Coordinates of C-alpha atoms in Angstrom, one line a residue:
M38 CA 37.8 0.1 6.3
M39 CA 35.4 0.7 9.2
Q40 CA 35.8 -1.1 12.8
I41 CA 34.6 0.1 16.2
R42 CA 36.5 1.5 17.9
E43 CA 34.3 2.2 20.8
I44 CA 30.9 1.4 22.8
V45 CA 29.2 4.6 24.0
L46 CA 26.4 4.2 26.5
Y47 CA 24.3 8.0 27.9
S48 CA 22.7 7.3 30.5
W49 CA 19.7 9.8 30.5
T50 CA 21.5 11.8 34.1
G51 CA 24.3 12.0 31.5
Q52 CA 26.6 9.4 32.6
V53 CA 28.6 7.7 29.6
R54 CA 29.6 4.3 29.4
R55 CA 32.4 2.8 27.2
L56 CA 34.0 0.0 25.8
P57 CA 36.8 0.6 24.0
L58 CA 38.0 -1.9 21.4
K59 CA 40.7 -2.3 19.3
L60 CA 41.2 -2.1 15.8
N61 CA 42.6 -5.1 12.7
S62 CA 42.1 -7.6 16.0
V63 CA 40.0 -10.0 17.8
N64 CA 38.5 -8.2 20.7
I65 CA 36.3 -10.5 23.6
I66 CA 34.4 -9.7 25.8
T67 CA 33.2 -12.4 28.2
G68 CA 30.8 -12.5 31.6
D69 CA 28.1 -14.3 32.9
S70 CA 24.4 -14.6 32.0
A71 CA 22.2 -11.2 31.8
T72 CA 24.8 -8.6 32.4
G73 CA 23.9 -7.0 28.3
K74 CA 26.7 -9.0 25.9
T75 CA 24.3 -9.9 23.6
A76 CA 22.2 -6.5 23.3
L77 CA 25.8 -5.6 21.9
T78 CA 25.0 -6.6 18.2
D79 CA 21.3 -4.3 18.9
I80 CA 23.0 -1.9 20.0
I81 CA 26.3 -1.7 16.6
D82 CA 23.3 -1.7 14.2
Y83 CA 20.5 0.9 15.9
C84 CA 23.3 3.5 15.2
L85 CA 24.6 1.6 11.8
G86 CA 20.9 3.0 10.4
S87 CA 18.6 -0.1 12.1
G88 CA 14.4 0.5 11.3
T89 CA 13.9 -0.4 14.7
C90 CA 15.5 -1.2 17.9
E91 CA 15.9 -4.9 19.0
V92 CA 17.7 -4.3 22.0
P93 CA 15.8 -5.7 25.1
Q94 CA 13.9 -4.4 27.4
G95 CA 15.4 -4.7 31.2
R96 CA 18.7 -2.2 32.1
I97 CA 19.8 -1.4 29.4
T98 CA 16.1 0.2 27.9
Q99 CA 15.7 2.1 31.3
T100 CA 18.6 3.7 31.8
V101 CA 20.2 4.8 28.4
S102 CA 18.9 7.6 27.2
W103 CA 21.4 7.3 23.8
Y104 CA 23.4 4.6 22.3
A105 CA 27.0 5.4 20.6
L106 CA 30.0 4.2 18.7
L107 CA 33.1 5.1 17.4
L108 CA 33.8 4.5 14.2
Q109 CA 37.0 4.3 13.0
V110 CA 36.9 5.4 8.6
N111 CA 40.2 4.9 6.7
D112 CA 42.5 8.3 8.4
Y113 CA 38.9 9.6 10.0
Q114 CA 36.5 9.4 13.1
V115 CA 33.4 8.8 13.2
F116 CA 31.5 9.3 16.7
I117 CA 27.0 7.8 15.7
A118 CA 24.4 8.7 18.0
R119 CA 21.2 7.3 18.2
Q120 CA 18.8 8.2 20.9
A121 CA 17.1 5.6 22.6
P122 CA 12.9 5.0 21.5
E123 CA 11.1 6.7 23.3
A124 CA 8.0 5.5 25.7
G125 CA 6.0 2.9 22.7
A126 CA 8.0 3.5 19.7
Q127 CA 10.1 1.7 17.4
S128 CA 13.3 3.3 16.9
S129 CA 14.2 6.7 16.7
Q130 CA 15.2 9.9 14.6
R131 CA 16.8 11.2 16.0
V132 CA 20.8 10.7 15.7
F133 CA 23.7 13.0 16.1
V134 CA 27.6 12.5 13.4
K135 CA 30.4 13.9 14.4
Q136 CA 33.4 13.7 12.0
A137 CA 37.2 14.2 12.4
K138 CA 40.4 13.1 11.7
V139 CA 40.2 12.0 16.0
V140 CA 37.5 13.0 17.0
E141 CA 36.5 13.2 21.6
I142 CA 33.8 11.7 22.8
P143 CA 31.9 14.0 23.5
Q144 CA 29.7 14.9 27.0
Y145 CA 26.7 13.8 27.7
Q146 CA 25.1 18.2 27.3
E147 CA 27.2 18.0 23.5
I148 CA 24.7 16.4 21.7
S149 CA 21.9 17.0 19.6
P150 CA 20.2 16.1 16.4
T151 CA 22.2 16.3 13.0
T152 CA 21.0 14.4 10.8
N153 CA 17.5 11.8 10.5
A154 CA 18.1 7.9 10.3
D155 CA 17.9 8.0 6.0
G156 CA 20.8 10.4 6.1
L157 CA 22.8 8.7 8.6
I158 CA 22.7 5.1 6.4
S159 CA 23.5 8.0 2.8
I160 CA 26.5 9.1 5.1
L161 CA 28.0 5.8 5.7
S162 CA 27.4 4.4 2.5
R163 CA 29.1 7.5 1.0
L164 CA 32.2 6.6 3.6
L165 CA 32.2 2.9 2.9
D166 CA 32.0 4.7 -1.1
L167 CA 28.7 2.7 -1.8
P168 CA 27.6 3.3 -5.5
D169 CA 24.0 4.1 -6.4
T170 CA 23.7 0.3 -8.9
G171 CA 19.8 1.6 -8.4
D172 CA 17.3 1.6 -11.3
S173 CA 19.2 -1.8 -13.2
N174 CA 18.0 -4.2 -15.9
L175 CA 20.9 -6.4 -16.6
R176 CA 20.0 -9.4 -14.9
G177 CA 22.7 -10.2 -11.9
I178 CA 22.7 -6.4 -11.0
P179 CA 20.5 -5.2 -8.1
N180 CA 17.7 -2.8 -9.4
Y181 CA 17.7 -1.1 -6.2
S182 CA 20.6 0.8 -4.2
V183 CA 22.9 -0.7 -2.1
T184 CA 23.2 0.4 0.7
L185 CA 25.0 0.4 4.4
R186 CA 22.0 -2.2 6.1
H187 CA 22.5 -4.6 2.7
A188 CA 26.2 -5.4 4.0
A189 CA 24.4 -5.5 7.7
F190 CA 23.7 -8.6 6.1
F191 CA 27.4 -10.5 7.0
L192 CA 28.2 -8.4 9.9
Y193 CA 26.9 -10.0 12.9
Q194 CA 26.2 -13.1 13.9
Q195 CA 23.6 -13.5 16.5
Q196 CA 23.3 -16.4 19.3
D197 CA 20.4 -18.5 17.7
E198 CA 22.2 -17.5 14.3
I199 CA 25.4 -19.0 15.2
I200 CA 23.7 -22.5 16.2
S201 CA 20.9 -22.5 12.6
R202 CA 21.4 -25.1 10.8
Q203 CA 19.3 -24.0 8.7
R204 CA 19.6 -19.8 8.6
L205 CA 23.6 -19.4 7.7
F206 CA 23.5 -15.6 7.7
H207 CA 22.0 -12.1 10.2
R208 CA 18.0 -12.0 9.7
Q209 CA 17.9 -14.7 6.5
G210 CA 14.4 -16.2 7.8
E211 CA 12.8 -13.0 7.9
P212 CA 10.9 -11.5 4.5
F213 CA 12.9 -10.7 1.9
V214 CA 16.4 -10.9 3.1
S215 CA 16.6 -13.5 1.2
N216 CA 16.5 -12.1 -1.9
S217 CA 18.4 -9.1 -0.9
I218 CA 21.5 -11.4 0.0
R219 CA 21.5 -13.6 -2.9
E220 CA 21.5 -10.3 -5.0
T221 CA 23.6 -7.8 -2.6
L222 CA 26.5 -10.6 -2.4
P223 CA 28.1 -10.5 -6.1
F224 CA 28.7 -6.8 -5.7
F225 CA 29.6 -7.2 -2.7
L226 CA 32.1 -9.5 -3.0
G227 CA 33.1 -7.7 -6.4
A228 CA 31.9 -10.1 -9.2
I229 CA 29.9 -6.7 -9.8
T230 CA 32.4 -3.9 -10.1
A231 CA 31.4 -0.2 -9.9
E232 CA 32.3 0.1 -13.6
D233 CA 29.6 -2.5 -13.9
V234 CA 26.3 -0.8 -12.3
S235 CA 27.8 2.7 -14.2
S236 CA 27.3 0.6 -17.5
A237 CA 24.3 -1.3 -16.2
R238 CA 22.7 1.5 -15.8
R239 CA 23.3 2.5 -18.8
I240 CA 21.8 -0.1 -20.5
S241 CA 19.3 0.9 -19.0
R242 CA 18.3 5.0 -19.6
L243 CA 19.2 3.3 -23.6
K244 CA 16.8 1.2 -23.9
K245 CA 14.3 2.5 -22.3
R246 CA 14.5 5.3 -24.5
I247 CA 14.8 2.8 -27.5
K248 CA 11.3 1.5 -26.5
E249 CA 9.7 5.0 -26.0
I250 CA 10.8 6.1 -29.3
T251 CA 9.8 2.1 -31.3
K252 CA 7.0 2.6 -30.2
E253 CA 6.2 6.6 -31.0
A254 CA 8.1 5.8 -34.7
A255 CA 5.5 3.3 -35.0
E256 CA 2.9 5.6 -34.1
L257 CA 4.0 7.4 -36.3
R258 CA 4.3 4.6 -39.8
A259 CA 0.7 3.4 -38.5
A260 CA -0.7 7.2 -39.0
A261 CA 1.2 7.5 -42.1
D262 CA -1.8 6.2 -45.1
R263 CA -0.2 6.9 -48.9
G264 CA -3.0 4.7 -50.6
G265 CA -5.9 6.6 -48.6
E266 CA -7.7 3.9 -47.2
R267 CA -7.1 4.9 -43.1
A268 CA -8.1 8.5 -44.5
Q269 CA -11.3 5.7 -46.5
Q270 CA -12.5 4.4 -42.8
L271 CA -12.6 8.1 -41.4
L272 CA -14.3 9.7 -43.8
A273 CA -16.9 6.3 -43.6
E274 CA -16.7 6.4 -39.6
A275 CA -17.1 10.8 -39.8
A276 CA -20.8 10.1 -42.4
R277 CA -21.6 7.5 -39.7
A278 CA -21.6 10.3 -36.8
G279 CA -23.7 12.6 -39.3
L280 CA -20.6 15.2 -40.4
Y281 CA -20.3 14.0 -43.8
T282 CA -22.4 13.2 -46.9
L283 CA -22.1 10.5 -48.6
I284 CA -21.0 11.4 -52.3
S285 CA -23.6 7.5 -53.2
T286 CA -25.4 4.8 -51.1
G287 CA -21.9 3.3 -51.9
G288 CA -20.2 4.8 -49.3
P289 CA -16.6 7.2 -49.9
T290 CA -14.8 6.1 -53.8
G291 CA -11.7 6.5 -55.0
N292 CA -13.1 9.3 -56.8
V293 CA -13.4 11.5 -53.8
N294 CA -10.7 13.2 -51.9
A295 CA -10.6 11.0 -49.2
I296 CA -7.7 13.4 -46.7
A297 CA -9.1 17.2 -48.5
E298 CA -13.1 16.0 -46.8
L299 CA -11.7 15.7 -43.8
R300 CA -9.5 18.6 -43.5
T301 CA -12.4 20.4 -44.7
I302 CA -14.3 18.9 -41.8
L303 CA -12.0 19.7 -39.2
T304 CA -12.4 22.9 -40.4
L305 CA -15.4 23.7 -40.0
R306 CA -15.3 21.5 -37.6
R307 CA -13.2 24.0 -35.0
G308 CA -13.2 28.4 -35.0
A309 CA -10.0 30.6 -35.9
D310 CA -9.3 29.5 -31.8
G311 CA -9.0 25.0 -32.6
A312 CA -12.5 25.0 -30.0
V313 CA -15.5 23.3 -32.0
S314 CA -17.1 26.4 -33.5
E315 CA -20.0 27.6 -31.7
H316 CA -23.3 26.4 -34.6
L317 CA -22.4 23.2 -33.5
R318 CA -22.7 22.6 -30.8
V319 CA -26.0 21.2 -29.6
P320 CA -28.3 23.6 -27.4
R321 CA -28.9 21.3 -24.2
I322 CA -32.6 21.8 -22.2
D323 CA -32.2 20.2 -18.8
G324 CA -35.9 19.4 -17.6
A325 CA -34.9 18.6 -14.2
D326 CA -36.2 21.9 -12.1
A327 CA -39.5 21.9 -14.4
R328 CA -40.4 18.5 -13.5
E329 CA -40.1 18.7 -10.3
S330 CA -41.9 22.0 -10.6
L331 CA -45.0 19.7 -12.2
R332 CA -44.8 16.7 -10.3
E333 CA -45.8 19.0 -7.4
E334 CA -47.8 21.2 -9.3
R335 CA -49.9 17.2 -10.2
E336 CA -49.7 16.1 -6.4
R337 CA -50.9 20.1 -4.9
I338 CA -53.8 19.1 -7.9
R339 CA -54.5 15.8 -7.5
A340 CA -54.8 16.5 -3.0
R341 CA -57.6 19.1 -4.9
S342 CA -59.4 16.7 -6.5
K343 CA -59.0 14.1 -3.5
L344 CA -60.7 17.5 -1.4
A345 CA -63.8 18.0 -3.6
Q346 CA -64.4 14.8 -3.9
S347 CA -64.5 13.8 -0.2
S348 CA -67.0 16.8 -0.1
L349 CA -69.3 16.0 -2.6
E350 CA -69.6 12.5 -0.9
S351 CA -70.9 14.3 2.4
I352 CA -73.1 16.4 -0.6
A353 CA -74.4 12.9 -1.5
T354 CA -75.2 11.6 2.3
V355 CA -76.8 14.5 3.0
L356 CA -79.0 15.0 0.9
A357 CA -79.8 11.1 0.3
D358 CA -80.9 10.8 4.5
R359 CA -83.3 13.4 3.6
R360 CA -85.3 11.9 1.3
S361 CA -85.4 8.8 3.1
F362 CA -86.6 11.1 6.3
E363 CA -89.0 12.3 3.8
R364 CA -90.0 9.1 2.9
E365 CA -90.5 8.0 6.1
V366 CA -92.9 11.0 7.1
T367 CA -95.0 10.7 4.1
E368 CA -95.8 6.0 4.6
Q369 CA -96.7 7.5 8.7
H370 CA -99.0 10.6 7.5
A371 CA -101.0 8.1 5.1
R372 CA -101.1 5.4 7.1
L373 CA -102.7 8.0 10.2
S374 CA -105.0 9.0 8.3
F375 CA -107.6 7.0 9.5
V376 CA -108.1 8.7 12.6
Q377 CA -109.8 11.5 11.1
L378 CA -112.6 9.3 9.8
I379 CA -113.4 8.7 14.5
P380 CA -115.6 11.6 15.7
D381 CA -115.0 12.7 18.9
A382 CA -116.5 12.5 21.4
A383 CA -117.2 11.9 25.7
T384 CA -118.5 8.7 25.8
D385 CA -116.5 5.2 25.8
E386 CA -119.6 3.9 22.8
C387 CA -117.9 2.8 19.1
P388 CA -118.8 4.7 16.3
L389 CA -118.8 2.3 14.1
C390 CA -120.5 -0.2 16.2
G391 CA -121.6 1.1 19.3
S392 CA -120.4 -1.6 21.9
H393 CA -119.2 -0.3 24.6
V394 CA -114.8 0.0 24.2
A395 CA -113.4 1.1 27.4
G396 CA -111.0 4.2 28.0
H397 CA -110.4 4.1 23.4
N398 CA -110.7 8.3 23.9
D399 CA -107.6 8.0 24.9
A400 CA -106.2 6.3 22.2
V401 CA -108.0 8.3 19.2
S402 CA -106.3 11.1 21.3
G403 CA -103.2 10.1 21.1
L404 CA -103.3 8.9 17.2
R405 CA -104.7 12.3 17.3
E406 CA -101.7 14.1 18.6
H407 CA -99.5 12.2 16.0
F408 CA -101.3 13.1 13.4
S409 CA -101.2 16.2 13.7
A410 CA -97.5 16.8 14.2
L411 CA -96.7 14.8 11.2
N412 CA -98.7 17.2 9.0
G413 CA -96.7 19.9 10.6
I414 CA -93.5 18.3 9.9
P415 CA -92.8 19.3 6.1
Q416 CA -93.3 23.4 7.1
N417 CA -90.8 21.9 10.0
L418 CA -88.0 21.3 7.9
P419 CA -85.5 23.2 5.9
S420 CA -85.8 24.1 3.1
E421 CA -81.3 23.6 1.9
S422 CA -81.7 21.4 -0.7
P423 CA -81.3 24.1 -3.7
R424 CA -78.5 25.4 -1.9
L425 CA -76.3 21.7 -1.4
K426 CA -77.3 20.5 -4.9
E427 CA -75.9 23.9 -5.9
L428 CA -72.9 23.1 -3.9
A429 CA -72.2 19.8 -5.0
D430 CA -72.6 21.5 -8.7
S431 CA -69.8 24.1 -7.9
L432 CA -68.2 20.6 -6.5
R433 CA -68.1 18.3 -9.8
R434 CA -67.6 21.5 -11.8
E435 CA -64.3 21.7 -9.5
I436 CA -63.0 18.1 -10.0
E437 CA -63.5 17.9 -14.0
E438 CA -61.1 21.1 -14.0
C439 CA -59.2 19.3 -11.3
Q440 CA -58.9 16.5 -13.9
Q441 CA -58.5 18.7 -17.0
E442 CA -55.6 19.7 -15.0
M443 CA -54.0 17.0 -14.3
R444 CA -54.9 15.8 -18.1
R445 CA -52.4 19.5 -18.6
T446 CA -49.7 18.4 -16.4
S447 CA -49.1 14.9 -17.4
A448 CA -48.9 16.0 -21.2
Q449 CA -46.0 18.8 -20.4
L450 CA -44.4 15.9 -18.0
A451 CA -44.5 13.1 -21.4
A452 CA -43.1 16.2 -23.7
I453 CA -40.3 16.8 -20.6
E454 CA -39.1 13.3 -21.3
R455 CA -39.4 13.1 -24.6
A456 CA -36.9 16.1 -24.6
S457 CA -34.4 15.2 -22.5
E458 CA -34.6 11.8 -24.3
R459 CA -33.6 13.9 -27.3
D460 CA -31.2 15.5 -25.3
R461 CA -28.9 11.9 -24.4
S462 CA -29.2 10.9 -28.0
L463 CA -27.8 14.4 -29.7
A464 CA -25.0 14.2 -26.5
L465 CA -24.2 11.0 -27.7
Q466 CA -24.4 12.1 -30.7
E467 CA -21.9 15.0 -30.0
N468 CA -19.5 12.6 -28.2
T469 CA -19.4 10.2 -31.1
Q470 CA -18.5 12.9 -33.3
A471 CA -15.9 14.5 -31.0
A472 CA -14.5 11.0 -30.2
V473 CA -14.1 11.2 -34.8
I474 CA -13.3 14.6 -34.6
G475 CA -10.2 13.6 -32.7
R476 CA -8.7 10.4 -35.1
I477 CA -9.5 12.9 -37.6
D478 CA -6.7 15.5 -36.5
F479 CA -4.0 13.0 -35.0
Y480 CA -4.4 11.5 -38.6
L481 CA -3.9 14.4 -40.6
D482 CA -0.9 15.6 -37.8
G483 CA 0.5 11.9 -38.7
L484 CA 0.9 12.8 -42.2
E485 CA 2.2 15.7 -41.7
S486 CA 5.3 14.5 -39.7
D487 CA 7.3 12.5 -42.2
E488 CA 10.1 14.8 -40.9
R489 CA 10.0 13.6 -37.6
L490 CA 9.6 10.0 -38.3
D491 CA 12.7 10.2 -40.4
L492 CA 14.5 11.8 -36.7
L493 CA 13.2 9.0 -34.5
T494 CA 14.7 6.3 -37.0
Q495 CA 18.2 8.4 -37.5
Q496 CA 17.7 8.4 -33.4
L497 CA 17.1 5.1 -33.2
E498 CA 20.7 4.1 -35.5
D499 CA 22.5 6.2 -32.9
L500 CA 21.0 4.5 -30.1
R501 CA 21.4 1.2 -30.8
I502 CA 25.1 1.1 -31.3
Q503 CA 26.0 3.4 -28.5
L504 CA 23.8 -0.2 -26.7
E505 CA 25.8 -2.9 -28.5
L506 CA 28.8 -0.1 -27.0
A507 CA 27.6 -0.4 -23.3
E508 CA 26.9 -4.1 -23.6
S509 CA 30.0 -5.2 -25.3
E510 CA 31.1 -3.4 -21.6
I511 CA 29.9 -6.1 -20.1
D512 CA 28.0 -8.9 -19.9
S513 CA 26.2 -11.4 -17.6
E514 CA 28.3 -14.5 -17.7
V515 CA 31.0 -12.5 -17.7
I516 CA 30.2 -11.1 -14.0
Q517 CA 28.5 -15.5 -13.4
D518 CA 32.1 -16.2 -14.1
R519 CA 34.1 -13.9 -12.1
M520 CA 31.1 -15.1 -8.9
Q521 CA 32.7 -18.4 -9.4
S522 CA 36.2 -18.0 -9.6
I523 CA 36.3 -15.8 -6.6
L524 CA 33.4 -18.4 -5.4
S525 CA 36.2 -21.0 -5.8
R526 CA 38.6 -19.4 -3.8
L527 CA 36.2 -18.9 -1.2
N528 CA 35.7 -23.2 -1.2
Q529 CA 39.9 -22.8 -0.8
L530 CA 39.3 -21.4 1.9
M531 CA 37.2 -23.0 3.7
T532 CA 38.1 -26.1 3.2
G533 CA 41.6 -25.7 4.8
W534 CA 40.3 -24.2 7.7
S535 CA 38.0 -27.2 8.4
N536 CA 40.7 -29.4 9.2
Q537 CA 42.1 -27.1 12.0
L538 CA 38.5 -27.5 12.9
P539 CA 37.2 -31.0 15.7
I540 CA 33.8 -31.2 13.2
E541 CA 32.8 -34.3 11.1
H542 CA 33.6 -33.7 7.5
S543 CA 36.3 -31.6 8.6
N544 CA 38.7 -33.4 5.7
D545 CA 35.5 -32.9 2.4
P546 CA 35.8 -30.0 0.4
L547 CA 33.2 -27.4 2.2
R548 CA 31.1 -25.0 -1.1
L549 CA 28.9 -22.4 -0.1
D550 CA 25.9 -22.5 -2.3
V551 CA 24.6 -18.3 -3.1
K552 CA 21.2 -19.3 -4.1
K553 CA 20.9 -21.7 -0.7
L554 CA 22.5 -19.5 0.6
Q555 CA 23.3 -23.6 2.8
V556 CA 27.1 -24.2 2.7
I557 CA 27.8 -28.5 1.2
V558 CA 29.8 -31.0 2.3
D559 CA 31.2 -32.8 -1.2
T560 CA 31.3 -36.5 0.4
P561 CA 32.5 -39.2 -0.9
S562 CA 28.3 -40.2 -1.6
G563 CA 28.1 -36.9 -2.5
P564 CA 26.3 -33.5 -1.3
L565 CA 26.0 -33.0 2.2
A566 CA 23.9 -29.7 3.1
M567 CA 24.4 -28.4 6.3
P568 CA 20.3 -28.9 7.6
K569 CA 21.1 -32.1 6.5
I570 CA 24.5 -32.5 9.1
G571 CA 24.4 -33.3 13.0
S572 CA 26.5 -31.9 15.4
G573 CA 25.5 -28.1 16.6
Q574 CA 29.4 -27.5 16.9
S575 CA 29.8 -28.1 13.4
W576 CA 27.0 -26.1 12.7
V577 CA 28.1 -23.5 14.8
A578 CA 31.8 -23.5 12.8
Y579 CA 30.3 -23.3 9.4
H580 CA 29.0 -19.5 10.1
L581 CA 32.6 -18.8 11.4
L582 CA 34.0 -20.3 8.9
V583 CA 31.6 -18.5 6.0
H584 CA 31.9 -15.0 7.5
M585 CA 35.7 -15.1 8.2
A586 CA 36.4 -16.3 4.5
L587 CA 34.2 -13.3 3.8
H588 CA 35.0 -11.2 5.9
E589 CA 39.2 -11.6 4.8
W590 CA 37.9 -11.9 1.6
F591 CA 36.3 -8.2 2.5
A592 CA 39.7 -6.9 3.6
E593 CA 42.3 -8.1 0.9
H594 CA 40.0 -6.9 -1.8
H595 CA 39.3 -3.6 -0.1
R596 CA 35.0 -4.6 -1.2
P597 CA 32.8 -1.1 0.7
V598 CA 31.8 -3.4 4.1
P599 CA 33.1 -2.5 7.4
G600 CA 35.5 -3.9 8.3
F601 CA 34.5 -6.2 11.8
V602 CA 32.3 -9.2 12.5
F603 CA 30.5 -9.9 15.7
F604 CA 30.5 -13.8 16.9
D605 CA 27.6 -14.0 20.5
Q606 CA 28.6 -17.3 22.2
P607 CA 29.9 -19.9 19.8
S608 CA 31.0 -21.8 23.1
Q609 CA 27.0 -22.0 23.9
V610 CA 27.2 -25.8 21.9
G611 CA 29.9 -26.9 24.3
F612 CA 29.5 -25.1 27.4
P613 CA 25.5 -25.0 28.8
A614 CA 26.6 -24.1 32.6
D615 CA 28.2 -20.8 33.2
S616 CA 30.1 -22.3 36.6
E617 CA 32.0 -24.3 33.8
Y618 CA 33.4 -21.6 31.6
R619 CA 34.7 -21.1 34.6
D620 CA 36.5 -24.4 35.6
N621 CA 39.6 -24.2 33.4
R622 CA 40.8 -27.3 35.7
A623 CA 37.4 -29.4 33.3
S624 CA 40.4 -31.6 31.1
S625 CA 36.6 -32.6 29.0
G626 CA 35.9 -33.6 24.9
D627 CA 34.4 -30.1 25.0
R628 CA 36.1 -27.4 27.2
N629 CA 39.3 -29.0 24.0
S630 CA 37.0 -28.4 21.8
I631 CA 36.2 -25.0 22.3
A632 CA 39.8 -23.7 22.8
D633 CA 40.8 -25.2 19.8
T634 CA 37.8 -22.9 17.8
F635 CA 38.5 -20.0 19.6
R636 CA 42.4 -20.8 18.8
F637 CA 41.9 -20.6 15.3
I638 CA 39.7 -17.5 15.2
V639 CA 42.6 -15.5 16.7
D640 CA 45.4 -17.7 14.6
A641 CA 43.5 -17.2 11.5
A642 CA 42.6 -13.5 11.6
G643 CA 46.3 -12.9 12.9
R644 CA 47.1 -14.5 9.1
A645 CA 45.1 -12.4 7.3
A646 CA 46.6 -10.8 5.0
V647 CA 44.5 -7.3 4.9
P648 CA 43.6 -7.1 8.4
Y649 CA 39.4 -7.2 9.9
Q650 CA 38.5 -7.0 13.6
I651 CA 36.3 -9.6 15.0
I652 CA 34.1 -9.4 18.0
I653 CA 32.6 -12.6 20.5
A654 CA 30.8 -11.6 23.3
E655 CA 31.1 -15.2 25.5
H656 CA 30.2 -17.1 29.4
A657 CA 33.5 -18.9 28.2
D658 CA 36.5 -17.1 30.3
F659 CA 40.2 -19.7 29.4
E660 CA 43.2 -18.3 30.8
E661 CA 45.6 -19.5 28.1
E662 CA 47.4 -16.3 27.2
W663 CA 46.1 -15.9 23.7
F664 CA 42.6 -15.9 25.2
Q665 CA 43.4 -13.4 27.7
D666 CA 45.4 -10.7 24.9
C667 CA 42.1 -10.8 23.4
V668 CA 39.7 -9.8 26.2
R669 CA 38.7 -6.6 26.4
E670 CA 36.0 -6.6 29.6
K671 CA 35.0 -8.8 32.2
W672 CA 31.7 -8.7 32.9
R673 CA 32.2 -10.7 36.5
N674 CA 31.2 -9.8 40.2
G675 CA 28.0 -6.9 39.8
Q676 CA 30.6 -6.3 36.5
A677 CA 28.6 -5.4 33.3
L678 CA 27.4 -3.5 30.7
I679 CA 25.3 -1.0 32.6
P680 CA 26.6 0.4 35.2
A681 CA 25.3 -1.0 39.1
D682 CA 25.2 3.1 40.0
W683 CA 22.6 4.3 36.6

């Protein structure tokens, strides 16, 4: 049995706040709002290995450096301290654990990490004697290891949970939690025993081994080709892959010893060390570098050709311009040749008609000068035509050479491409041959595995006998029967208790629906689920009934669940204001109903065959003696979870 002796907090300056609780009793912490009561469930859960610290941000998170619990686990005490998360973090992996017959609360300086959160869960799960229930294929058995974290779903009823008509268990609305509750509750109730878990794991291992051997045996049988049909097929594949020459166009026949031929193919293909023989390897030509070099050379030749062509075009232009100029000079010379017929004269008389022409001597003189200049032009023109023609011929030869070289490089590139394509074809053929060789090798190995097949057949027979024996030890129907029996007892207990509470349908049978995770009331008009039932007081009552019934069963049957349950403000539906909680003279129906509810909790817990611990965080503070005997602290008038001097 695991219960809480003390809740302990350490400040950043080393101060210690201790909240002692009584074992096997009802413990009530009463007080005003915003004094830290609701944070107690988050503190406890964090110290029991929660993945995140859900303590509300505020004075507590600002002042507390370590959260701690002193647990009583059977005859031993266990002190657990977990460091508060650093700024921006959701949790801390720094955990201190100390176990002894009696553990003194350590001083702040004595606390240093001894394990992490996973180690803490492992320690606590071991202390609760939780078996490893992983790797199971049996229906109804969880296929993962059940730990303390799965038991946590049955430990808390927070303020917004205890009044919910939709969710019955802690964190039930979160993803995957509902399935975890359904799968683990049969184990925690005892419908699934540790022996069942052991048998289930053995069944899982046997089924897995049987599956593996069955597959291997089937492969060996498939390879065992007694009639030779598979050998003939492989020989035909070898022929298509170029590894074998068919005896006739009709392919391998019954006259051919196909298995012997396959062994010959395999022997020729493999060398002495089992590798592919070197003489069967196809040489590979890597033409990438040569291809790139030829392409670069072709570009250089093309550039040379373009340069020569450009130069040749320039020479042709110069020669054409010269010929055009010479034609123009000749034409002008012919036009002015008449000026030679005009005699030199000092008079203005026309040499032809004798008439007087004023100033004709000047015009004639100008024509004679122009004619003389034209006569001198051929002698003044540079005689470069032969050299230009020679250069042009040289350029034409260079262009022709470039064209020849480009044809050569193009032919070489085409040859490399053809060689690469041939290499690809050869590589594909070799890959095909390798695949065929692999199938032949596997087939021939299978022919030599008769002894292995006989051994596997015997192993299968032995494993099936073991499986039959293991399955006879456990039966899903038996588990279901156990579960129904346990639920029947719990339903009877809840129905009997409901008569003591001021709720609707208190005279009708109650039952816990594990599939729906709901309370069902069997009314005269038919079943009624909790979401269909009115009154917040009834919802709170059903939460109390279910969890108290579960924990009474857990305690009586020594199930591996911590022996405490925490209820946060069960009176909230009756007293919405703090002032009313403290008005003990009020005689309202709400006050009396809430008082009756608390009285039921105290009496039912006191009548339990094996006591367990109930912790209640509450606003209400009744003056009745039975209530005050359960009060551990009152947080009013400046008193709170966190001392004022922190």
